[in-house]
PDB file of C-alpha atoms in Angstrom:
ATOM      1  CA  MET A 210      41.494  56.211  72.110  1.00 86.00           C
ATOM      2  CA  LYS A 211      44.535  54.124  73.015  1.00 95.00           C
ATOM      3  CA  VAL A 212      47.963  55.337  71.993  1.00 98.00           C
ATOM      4  CA  ALA A 213      51.229  53.488  72.391  1.00 97.00           C
ATOM      5  CA  PHE A 214      54.142  55.816  73.100  1.00 98.00           C
ATOM      6  CA  LEU A 215      57.564  54.346  72.403  1.00 97.00           C
ATOM      7  CA  GLY A 216      60.448  56.454  73.707  1.00 96.00           C
ATOM      8  CA  THR A 217      59.876  58.493  76.865  1.00 95.00           C
ATOM      9  CA  GLY A 218      63.120  60.447  77.167  1.00 93.00           C
ATOM     10  CA  LEU A 219      63.555  64.215  77.519  1.00 93.00           C
ATOM     11  CA  MET A 220      60.912  65.022  74.891  1.00 96.00           C
ATOM     12  CA  GLY A 221      58.860  61.848  74.921  1.00 96.00           C
ATOM     13  CA  LEU A 222      58.000  62.114  78.607  1.00 97.00           C
ATOM     14  CA  PRO A 223      56.228  65.511  78.501  1.00 97.00           C
ATOM     15  CA  MET A 224      54.622  64.642  75.151  1.00 98.00           C
ATOM     16  CA  ALA A 225      53.144  61.434  76.552  1.00 98.00           C
ATOM     17  CA  GLN A 226      52.013  63.403  79.595  1.00 97.00           C
ATOM     18  CA  LYS A 227      50.057  65.756  77.299  1.00 98.00           C
ATOM     19  CA  LEU A 228      48.119  62.777  75.977  1.00 98.00           C
ATOM     20  CA  LEU A 229      47.281  61.653  79.506  1.00 97.00           C
ATOM     21  CA  ASP A 230      46.178  65.192  80.364  1.00 97.00           C
ATOM     22  CA  ALA A 231      43.784  65.026  77.402  1.00 97.00           C
ATOM     23  CA  GLY A 232      42.202  61.848  78.740  1.00 97.00           C
ATOM     24  CA  ILE A 233      43.847  59.573  76.181  1.00 97.00           C
ATOM     25  CA  GLN A 234      44.868  56.111  77.340  1.00 97.00           C
ATOM     26  CA  VAL A 235      48.635  55.716  76.963  1.00 98.00           C
ATOM     27  CA  ILE A 236      50.624  52.499  76.854  1.00 98.00           C
ATOM     28  CA  ALA A 237      54.256  53.465  77.311  1.00 97.00           C
ATOM     29  CA  TYR A 238      57.494  51.681  76.518  1.00 96.00           C
ATOM     30  CA  ASN A 239      61.076  52.823  76.974  1.00 94.00           C
ATOM     31  CA  ARG A 240      64.327  50.941  76.525  1.00 91.00           C
ATOM     32  CA  THR A 241      65.403  52.352  79.911  1.00 91.00           C
ATOM     33  CA  PRO A 242      62.465  51.205  82.088  1.00 91.00           C
ATOM     34  CA  GLU A 243      63.285  53.589  84.957  1.00 91.00           C
ATOM     35  CA  LYS A 244      62.204  56.520  82.774  1.00 91.00           C
ATOM     36  CA  LEU A 245      58.638  55.173  82.758  1.00 95.00           C
ATOM     37  CA  ALA A 246      58.045  55.806  86.471  1.00 95.00           C
ATOM     38  CA  PRO A 247      56.555  59.344  86.117  1.00 95.00           C
ATOM     39  CA  LEU A 248      54.128  58.181  83.425  1.00 96.00           C
ATOM     40  CA  LYS A 249      53.058  55.167  85.467  1.00 96.00           C
ATOM     41  CA  ALA A 250      52.391  57.468  88.407  1.00 96.00           C
ATOM     42  CA  ALA A 251      50.327  59.707  86.095  1.00 96.00           C
ATOM     43  CA  GLY A 252      48.116  56.820  85.003  1.00 96.00           C
ATOM     44  CA  ALA A 253      49.823  55.361  81.947  1.00 96.00           C
ATOM     45  CA  GLN A 254      50.047  51.636  81.407  1.00 97.00           C
ATOM     46  CA  VAL A 255      53.704  50.661  81.168  1.00 96.00           C
ATOM     47  CA  VAL A 256      55.025  47.545  79.460  1.00 96.00           C
ATOM     48  CA  THR A 257      58.370  45.779  79.362  1.00 94.00           C
ATOM     49  CA  HIS A 258      58.389  44.938  75.639  1.00 93.00           C
ATOM     50  CA  SER A 259      57.623  47.208  72.695  1.00 93.00           C
ATOM     51  CA  TYR A 260      55.407  44.628  70.978  1.00 91.00           C
ATOM     52  CA  GLN A 261      53.104  44.677  74.008  1.00 94.00           C
ATOM     53  CA  ALA A 262      52.525  48.399  73.550  1.00 95.00           C
ATOM     54  CA  ILE A 263      52.051  48.106  69.784  1.00 94.00           C
ATOM     55  CA  ASN A 264      49.625  45.246  70.191  1.00 93.00           C
ATOM     56  CA  SER A 265      47.487  47.232  72.660  1.00 93.00           C
ATOM     57  CA  ALA A 266      46.898  50.387  70.608  1.00 96.00           C
ATOM     58  CA  ASP A 267      45.625  51.613  67.253  1.00 92.00           C
ATOM     59  CA  SER A 268      48.142  54.468  66.955  1.00 97.00           C
ATOM     60  CA  ILE A 269      51.808  54.147  67.874  1.00 98.00           C
ATOM     61  CA  ILE A 270      53.920  57.254  68.427  1.00 98.00           C
ATOM     62  CA  LEU A 271      57.691  56.951  68.105  1.00 98.00           C
ATOM     63  CA  MET A 272      59.949  59.432  69.905  1.00 97.00           C
ATOM     64  CA  LEU A 273      63.180  57.503  69.624  1.00 96.00           C
ATOM     65  CA  SER A 274      66.754  58.741  69.299  1.00 92.00           C
ATOM     66  CA  ASN A 275      67.581  57.542  65.790  1.00 95.00           C
ATOM     67  CA  ALA A 276      66.667  55.177  62.959  1.00 95.00           C
ATOM     68  CA  ALA A 277      68.591  52.292  64.514  1.00 95.00           C
ATOM     69  CA  ALA A 278      66.467  52.582  67.642  1.00 94.00           C
ATOM     70  CA  ILE A 279      63.306  52.581  65.514  1.00 95.00           C
ATOM     71  CA  TYR A 280      64.348  49.381  63.773  1.00 94.00           C
ATOM     72  CA  SER A 281      65.178  47.781  67.117  1.00 92.00           C
ATOM     73  CA  VAL A 282      61.983  48.837  68.892  1.00 92.00           C
ATOM     74  CA  LEU A 283      59.435  48.776  66.065  1.00 92.00           C
ATOM     75  CA  LEU A 284      60.745  46.467  63.378  1.00 89.00           C
ATOM     76  CA  SER A 285      62.374  43.662  65.294  1.00 84.00           C
ATOM     77  CA  ASP A 286      60.879  40.302  64.386  1.00 79.00           C
ATOM     78  CA  ARG A 287      58.276  40.113  67.153  1.00 81.00           C
ATOM     79  CA  SER A 288      57.265  43.803  67.055  1.00 81.00           C
ATOM     80  CA  TRP A 289      57.053  43.822  63.244  1.00 81.00           C
ATOM     81  CA  ARG A 290      54.374  41.138  63.390  1.00 86.00           C
ATOM     82  CA  THR A 291      52.109  43.411  65.486  1.00 91.00           C
ATOM     83  CA  VAL A 292      52.209  46.433  63.143  1.00 94.00           C
ATOM     84  CA  ALA A 293      49.459  45.254  60.767  1.00 94.00           C
ATOM     85  CA  GLY A 294      46.351  47.436  60.868  1.00 95.00           C
ATOM     86  CA  ARG A 295      48.019  50.117  62.989  1.00 96.00           C
ATOM     87  CA  THR A 296      49.218  53.669  62.380  1.00 97.00           C
ATOM     88  CA  ILE A 297      52.851  54.476  63.105  1.00 98.00           C
ATOM     89  CA  ILE A 298      53.503  58.181  63.786  1.00 98.00           C
ATOM     90  CA  GLN A 299      57.250  58.828  63.743  1.00 98.00           C
ATOM     91  CA  MET A 300      58.095  62.068  65.611  1.00 98.00           C
ATOM     92  CA  GLY A 301      61.863  61.890  66.113  1.00 97.00           C
ATOM     93  CA  THR A 302      64.626  63.369  63.950  1.00 97.00           C
ATOM     94  CA  ILE A 303      65.837  61.080  61.167  1.00 97.00           C
ATOM     95  CA  THR A 304      66.801  61.589  57.531  1.00 97.00           C
ATOM     96  CA  PRO A 305      64.258  61.685  54.688  1.00 97.00           C
ATOM     97  CA  ALA A 306      65.708  58.470  53.251  1.00 96.00           C
ATOM     98  CA  GLU A 307      65.467  56.710  56.614  1.00 97.00           C
ATOM     99  CA  SER A 308      61.874  57.868  57.020  1.00 98.00           C
ATOM    100  CA  ARG A 309      60.879  56.528  53.603  1.00 98.00           C
ATOM    101  CA  GLU A 310      62.637  53.212  54.284  1.00 97.00           C
ATOM    102  CA  ILE A 311      60.805  52.810  57.586  1.00 97.00           C
ATOM    103  CA  ARG A 312      57.527  53.719  55.858  1.00 97.00           C
ATOM    104  CA  ASP A 313      58.122  50.980  53.298  1.00 97.00           C
ATOM    105  CA  ALA A 314      58.795  48.447  56.057  1.00 96.00           C
ATOM    106  CA  VAL A 315      55.666  49.490  57.962  1.00 96.00           C
ATOM    107  CA  VAL A 316      53.495  49.320  54.839  1.00 97.00           C
ATOM    108  CA  ALA A 317      54.950  45.913  53.977  1.00 95.00           C
ATOM    109  CA  ALA A 318      53.922  44.767  57.455  1.00 94.00           C
ATOM    110  CA  GLY A 319      50.350  45.933  56.808  1.00 96.00           C
ATOM    111  CA  GLY A 320      50.437  49.187  58.738  1.00 96.00           C
ATOM    112  CA  GLU A 321      50.367  52.858  57.753  1.00 97.00           C
ATOM    113  CA  TYR A 322      53.079  55.431  58.384  1.00 98.00           C
ATOM    114  CA  VAL A 323      53.044  59.148  59.113  1.00 98.00           C
ATOM    115  CA  GLU A 324      56.090  61.291  59.944  1.00 98.00           C
ATOM    116  CA  ALA A 325      55.537  64.222  62.300  1.00 98.00           C
ATOM    117  CA  PRO A 326      58.831  65.587  63.671  1.00 98.00           C
ATOM    118  CA  VAL A 327      58.599  68.540  66.043  1.00 98.00           C
ATOM    119  CA  LEU A 328      60.494  71.765  66.603  1.00 97.00           C
ATOM    120  CA  GLY A 329      60.808  73.020  70.159  1.00 96.00           C
ATOM    121  CA  SER A 330      62.145  71.690  73.419  1.00 93.00           C
ATOM    122  CA  ILE A 331      60.891  70.610  76.830  1.00 94.00           C
ATOM    123  CA  PRO A 332      59.044  73.855  77.775  1.00 94.00           C
ATOM    124  CA  GLU A 333      57.112  73.796  74.485  1.00 96.00           C
ATOM    125  CA  ALA A 334      56.389  70.076  74.880  1.00 97.00           C
ATOM    126  CA  LYS A 335      54.981  70.638  78.358  1.00 97.00           C
ATOM    127  CA  ALA A 336      52.831  73.529  77.116  1.00 97.00           C
ATOM    128  CA  GLY A 337      51.617  71.700  74.015  1.00 97.00           C
ATOM    129  CA  LYS A 338      53.153  74.408  71.829  1.00 98.00           C
ATOM    130  CA  LEU A 339      55.559  72.440  69.669  1.00 98.00           C
ATOM    131  CA  ILE A 340      55.715  73.110  65.935  1.00 98.00           C
ATOM    132  CA  VAL A 341      54.544  69.844  64.387  1.00 98.00           C
ATOM    133  CA  MET A 342      55.583  69.157  60.780  1.00 98.00           C
ATOM    134  CA  VAL A 343      53.739  66.355  59.020  1.00 98.00           C
ATOM    135  CA  GLY A 344      54.776  64.200  56.082  1.00 98.00           C
ATOM    136  CA  ALA A 345      51.750  62.217  54.948  1.00 98.00           C
ATOM    137  CA  PHE A 346      48.852  62.030  52.515  1.00 98.00           C
ATOM    138  CA  GLN A 347      46.178  64.689  53.024  1.00 98.00           C
ATOM    139  CA  GLU A 348      43.692  62.052  54.196  1.00 98.00           C
ATOM    140  CA  GLN A 349      46.143  60.753  56.809  1.00 98.00           C
ATOM    141  CA  TYR A 350      46.850  64.290  58.003  1.00 98.00           C
ATOM    142  CA  ASP A 351      43.124  65.032  58.373  1.00 98.00           C
ATOM    143  CA  ARG A 352      42.476  61.784  60.227  1.00 97.00           C
ATOM    144  CA  HIS A 353      45.281  62.247  62.767  1.00 98.00           C
ATOM    145  CA  LEU A 354      45.077  66.015  63.160  1.00 98.00           C
ATOM    146  CA  ASP A 355      43.204  65.944  66.472  1.00 98.00           C
ATOM    147  CA  LEU A 356      45.798  63.612  67.990  1.00 98.00           C
ATOM    148  CA  LEU A 357      48.699  65.733  66.750  1.00 98.00           C
ATOM    149  CA  LYS A 358      47.102  68.908  68.126  1.00 98.00           C
ATOM    150  CA  ASN A 359      47.875  67.624  71.621  1.00 98.00           C
ATOM    151  CA  PHE A 360      51.514  68.483  70.875  1.00 98.00           C
ATOM    152  CA  GLY A 361      51.125  71.745  68.966  1.00 98.00           C
ATOM    153  CA  PRO A 362      48.176  73.982  68.085  1.00 98.00           C
ATOM    154  CA  GLU A 363      48.667  74.010  64.310  1.00 98.00           C
ATOM    155  CA  PRO A 364      50.341  70.915  62.835  1.00 98.00           C
ATOM    156  CA  VAL A 365      51.541  71.760  59.321  1.00 98.00           C
ATOM    157  CA  LEU A 366      51.221  69.361  56.393  1.00 98.00           C
ATOM    158  CA  VAL A 367      54.576  69.742  54.627  1.00 98.00           C
ATOM    159  CA  GLY A 368      54.143  67.138  51.895  1.00 98.00           C
ATOM    160  CA  SER A 369      54.770  63.453  51.383  1.00 98.00           C
ATOM    161  CA  VAL A 370      56.851  61.254  53.690  1.00 98.00           C
ATOM    162  CA  GLY A 371      60.429  62.562  53.735  1.00 98.00           C
ATOM    163  CA  SER A 372      59.545  66.223  53.294  1.00 98.00           C
ATOM    164  CA  ALA A 373      58.874  66.879  56.983  1.00 98.00           C
ATOM    165  CA  ALA A 374      62.027  64.974  57.939  1.00 98.00           C
ATOM    166  CA  ALA A 375      64.009  67.191  55.566  1.00 98.00           C
ATOM    167  CA  LEU A 376      62.481  70.375  56.988  1.00 98.00           C
ATOM    168  CA  LYS A 377      63.262  69.260  60.527  1.00 98.00           C
ATOM    169  CA  LEU A 378      66.914  68.622  59.651  1.00 98.00           C
ATOM    170  CA  ALA A 379      67.159  72.020  57.962  1.00 98.00           C
ATOM    171  CA  LEU A 380      65.874  73.710  61.112  1.00 98.00           C
ATOM    172  CA  ASN A 381      68.168  71.745  63.421  1.00 97.00           C
ATOM    173  CA  GLN A 382      71.119  72.755  61.247  1.00 98.00           C
ATOM    174  CA  LEU A 383      70.238  76.335  62.186  1.00 98.00           C
ATOM    175  CA  ILE A 384      70.294  75.412  65.874  1.00 97.00           C
ATOM    176  CA  ALA A 385      73.882  74.246  65.518  1.00 98.00           C
ATOM    177  CA  SER A 386      75.055  77.066  63.276  1.00 98.00           C
ATOM    178  CA  LEU A 387      73.314  79.943  65.066  1.00 98.00           C
ATOM    179  CA  THR A 388      74.421  78.777  68.516  1.00 98.00           C
ATOM    180  CA  THR A 389      78.041  78.387  67.430  1.00 98.00           C
ATOM    181  CA  ALA A 390      78.054  81.765  65.689  1.00 98.00           C
ATOM    182  CA  PHE A 391      76.558  83.498  68.728  1.00 98.00           C
ATOM    183  CA  ALA A 392      78.993  81.778  71.108  1.00 98.00           C
ATOM    184  CA  LEU A 393      81.907  82.928  68.946  1.00 98.00           C
ATOM    185  CA  SER A 394      80.755  86.558  68.833  1.00 98.00           C
ATOM    186  CA  LEU A 395      79.994  86.576  72.561  1.00 98.00           C
ATOM    187  CA  SER A 396      83.435  85.141  73.332  1.00 98.00           C
ATOM    188  CA  PHE A 397      85.101  87.670  71.046  1.00 98.00           C
ATOM    189  CA  VAL A 398      83.495  90.764  72.609  1.00 98.00           C
ATOM    190  CA  GLN A 399      84.345  89.437  76.070  1.00 97.00           C
ATOM    191  CA  ARG A 400      88.003  88.958  75.104  1.00 97.00           C
ATOM    192  CA  GLN A 401      88.040  92.479  73.632  1.00 98.00           C
ATOM    193  CA  GLY A 402      86.610  94.053  76.788  1.00 98.00           C
ATOM    194  CA  VAL A 403      83.305  95.096  75.203  1.00 98.00           C
ATOM    195  CA  ASN A 404      80.387  95.296  77.646  1.00 98.00           C
ATOM    196  CA  VAL A 405      78.174  92.241  77.102  1.00 98.00           C
ATOM    197  CA  ASP A 406      74.994  94.138  77.962  1.00 98.00           C
ATOM    198  CA  LEU A 407      75.822  96.721  75.309  1.00 98.00           C
ATOM    199  CA  PHE A 408      76.590  93.978  72.800  1.00 98.00           C
ATOM    200  CA  MET A 409      73.210  92.360  73.464  1.00 98.00           C
ATOM    201  CA  GLU A 410      71.371  95.687  73.368  1.00 98.00           C
ATOM    202  CA  ILE A 411      72.705  96.471  69.895  1.00 98.00           C
ATOM    203  CA  LEU A 412      72.198  92.888  68.696  1.00 98.00           C
ATOM    204  CA  ARG A 413      68.554  92.855  69.803  1.00 98.00           C
ATOM    205  CA  GLU A 414      67.857  96.005  67.789  1.00 98.00           C
ATOM    206  CA  SER A 415      69.422  94.582  64.634  1.00 98.00           C
ATOM    207  CA  ALA A 416      68.243  92.300  61.846  1.00 98.00           C
ATOM    208  CA  LEU A 417      70.852  89.803  63.083  1.00 98.00           C
ATOM    209  CA  TYR A 418      68.977  88.940  66.264  1.00 98.00           C
ATOM    210  CA  ALA A 419      67.439  85.523  66.947  1.00 97.00           C
ATOM    211  CA  PRO A 420      65.528  84.804  70.193  1.00 96.00           C
ATOM    212  CA  THR A 421      67.665  81.721  70.806  1.00 97.00           C
ATOM    213  CA  PHE A 422      70.571  84.057  71.617  1.00 98.00           C
ATOM    214  CA  ASP A 423      68.832  85.348  74.745  1.00 98.00           C
ATOM    215  CA  GLN A 424      67.623  81.871  75.624  1.00 96.00           C
ATOM    216  CA  LYS A 425      71.223  80.631  75.769  1.00 97.00           C
ATOM    217  CA  LEU A 426      72.984  83.786  76.993  1.00 98.00           C
ATOM    218  CA  GLN A 427      72.734  83.202  80.736  1.00 98.00           C
ATOM    219  CA  ARG A 428      73.777  79.566  80.489  1.00 98.00           C
ATOM    220  CA  MET A 429      76.854  80.615  78.533  1.00 98.00           C
ATOM    221  CA  LEU A 430      77.800  83.437  80.887  1.00 98.00           C
ATOM    222  CA  GLU A 431      77.405  81.188  83.928  1.00 97.00           C
ATOM    223  CA  GLY A 432      78.837  78.046  82.342  1.00 97.00           C
ATOM    224  CA  ASN A 433      75.739  76.237  83.570  1.00 97.00           C
ATOM    225  CA  TYR A 434      74.795  73.475  81.149  1.00 98.00           C
ATOM    226  CA  ASP A 435      72.903  71.208  83.564  1.00 97.00           C
ATOM    227  CA  ASN A 436      69.301  70.020  83.057  1.00 95.00           C
ATOM    228  CA  PRO A 437      69.463  70.234  79.260  1.00 95.00           C
ATOM    229  CA  ASN A 438      66.460  70.831  77.051  1.00 91.00           C
ATOM    230  CA  PHE A 439      68.490  69.402  74.171  1.00 95.00           C
ATOM    231  CA  PRO A 440      71.809  67.651  74.903  1.00 97.00           C
ATOM    232  CA  THR A 441      74.967  68.193  72.881  1.00 98.00           C
ATOM    233  CA  LYS A 442      75.115  64.559  71.739  1.00 97.00           C
ATOM    234  CA  HIS A 443      71.720  64.901  70.047  1.00 96.00           C
ATOM    235  CA  LEU A 444      72.839  68.058  68.283  1.00 98.00           C
ATOM    236  CA  MET A 445      75.890  66.153  67.049  1.00 98.00           C
ATOM    237  CA  LYS A 446      73.693  63.358  65.720  1.00 97.00           C
ATOM    238  CA  ASP A 447      71.427  65.774  63.842  1.00 97.00           C
ATOM    239  CA  THR A 448      74.385  67.764  62.493  1.00 98.00           C
ATOM    240  CA  GLU A 449      75.993  64.632  61.099  1.00 98.00           C
ATOM    241  CA  LEU A 450      72.704  63.577  59.523  1.00 97.00           C
ATOM    242  CA  PHE A 451      72.346  66.969  57.871  1.00 98.00           C
ATOM    243  CA  ILE A 452      75.933  66.971  56.562  1.00 98.00           C
ATOM    244  CA  SER A 453      75.441  63.549  55.013  1.00 96.00           C
ATOM    245  CA  GLU A 454      72.126  64.472  53.384  1.00 96.00           C
ATOM    246  CA  ALA A 455      73.338  67.880  52.191  1.00 97.00           C
ATOM    247  CA  LYS A 456      76.471  66.366  50.618  1.00 97.00           C
ATOM    248  CA  SER A 457      74.256  63.880  48.807  1.00 95.00           C
ATOM    249  CA  ALA A 458      72.260  66.834  47.493  1.00 96.00           C
ATOM    250  CA  GLY A 459      75.455  68.423  46.137  1.00 98.00           C
ATOM    251  CA  LEU A 460      75.637  71.263  48.673  1.00 98.00           C
ATOM    252  CA  ASN A 461      78.763  72.884  50.116  1.00 98.00           C
ATOM    253  CA  VAL A 462      78.783  72.056  53.833  1.00 98.00           C
ATOM    254  CA  ALA A 463      82.161  73.545  54.749  1.00 98.00           C
ATOM    255  CA  SER A 464      80.640  75.961  57.249  1.00 97.00           C
ATOM    256  CA  LEU A 465      78.749  73.222  59.059  1.00 98.00           C
ATOM    257  CA  GLU A 466      81.799  70.953  59.116  1.00 98.00           C
ATOM    258  CA  GLY A 467      83.494  73.684  61.155  1.00 98.00           C
ATOM    259  CA  VAL A 468      80.507  73.734  63.487  1.00 98.00           C
ATOM    260  CA  ARG A 469      80.780  69.971  63.845  1.00 98.00           C
ATOM    261  CA  GLU A 470      84.388  70.379  65.034  1.00 98.00           C
ATOM    262  CA  VAL A 471      83.160  72.708  67.777  1.00 98.00           C
ATOM    263  CA  ILE A 472      80.482  70.199  68.807  1.00 98.00           C
ATOM    264  CA  GLU A 473      83.115  67.441  68.849  1.00 98.00           C
ATOM    265  CA  GLN A 474      85.261  69.580  71.135  1.00 97.00           C
ATOM    266  CA  ALA A 475      82.333  70.083  73.514  1.00 98.00           C
ATOM    267  CA  MET A 476      81.821  66.331  73.651  1.00 98.00           C
ATOM    268  CA  LYS A 477      85.529  65.757  74.344  1.00 97.00           C
ATOM    269  CA  MET A 478      85.098  68.157  77.269  1.00 97.00           C
ATOM    270  CA  SER A 479      82.465  65.774  78.734  1.00 97.00           C
ATOM    271  CA  PHE A 480      79.471  67.881  77.667  1.00 98.00           C
ATOM    272  CA  SER A 481      77.783  65.101  75.678  1.00 98.00           C
ATOM    273  CA  ASN A 482      74.806  64.960  78.040  1.00 97.00           C
ATOM    274  CA  ALA A 483      74.887  68.671  78.875  1.00 98.00           C
ATOM    275  CA  ASP A 484      72.862  71.414  77.219  1.00 98.00           C
ATOM    276  CA  TYR A 485      74.175  72.354  73.798  1.00 98.00           C
ATOM    277  CA  SER A 486      74.927  75.874  75.018  1.00 98.00           C
ATOM    278  CA  SER A 487      78.141  74.155  76.169  1.00 98.00           C
ATOM    279  CA  LEU A 488      79.427  74.992  72.676  1.00 98.00           C
ATOM    280  CA  PHE A 489      80.404  78.291  74.301  1.00 98.00           C
ATOM    281  CA  SER A 490      82.971  76.484  76.449  1.00 98.00           C
ATOM    282  CA  ALA A 491      84.279  74.630  73.410  1.00 98.00           C
ATOM    283  CA  ILE A 492      84.722  77.963  71.600  1.00 97.00           C
ATOM    284  CA  ASN A 493      86.793  79.196  74.548  1.00 95.00           C
ATOM    285  CA  SER A 494      88.873  76.032  74.776  1.00 87.00           C
ATOM    286  CA  ASP A 495      92.452  75.882  73.507  1.00 72.00           C
ATOM    287  CA  GLY A 496      91.880  72.469  71.988  1.00 59.00           C
TER     288      GLY A 496
END
């Protein structure tokens, strides 16, 4: 099996590595060529143009930052001509409408399209324990299941194209909202002189607890946001996508618009490329 992997950033790199570990031939492309060095050293074929990767493989996995990047890398004039007869598996976070539009473009070019966004970060990607959500026909899901299992043990068929993209956005909204809420409560008990260990002990025993709180606690207490698993700028992108889609669905997004202000503050404080636990510092900022 030959798989083209387009987009080898924070998540794409360990995901492509999992394919190599499974003995799958990988042809890798990234818009920043320097990021391809680890994969080349691990045995991947690297190319300088996306159409070269597409043209060399039957299945093409996309792990790109947004829909604009997908159009640039996959559906530019020269790349678009190489899509015919190939399967495009889109694994990044985009809106349902964007996913369906890209599907239509891929089908018009003679290819087939599957969406398979993932939940989890770099440790889960390295371990092959991501939660893989699939938007596709049953037959497509069955045919690509073995490939998708390299990323997570039990890929879930959510429904047609767009449904998995929607589920992924809903989950990422929780990342933003839960992290901001936890950072606010943690900051409040600190300001009030309440022992943080006691706060966490009671929280862990309650129905309010989410494991992400402990995963981010030490970073927040230390103010250490280096080596991010998920950078603040990506959380901002996903939050804005969710707000737009939710408004279109007639939902009240006032709470998330407040969260977006906190994320904006973190980015103004130069935490765009830092771990999103930097929201804690934005909560504690005067403006």
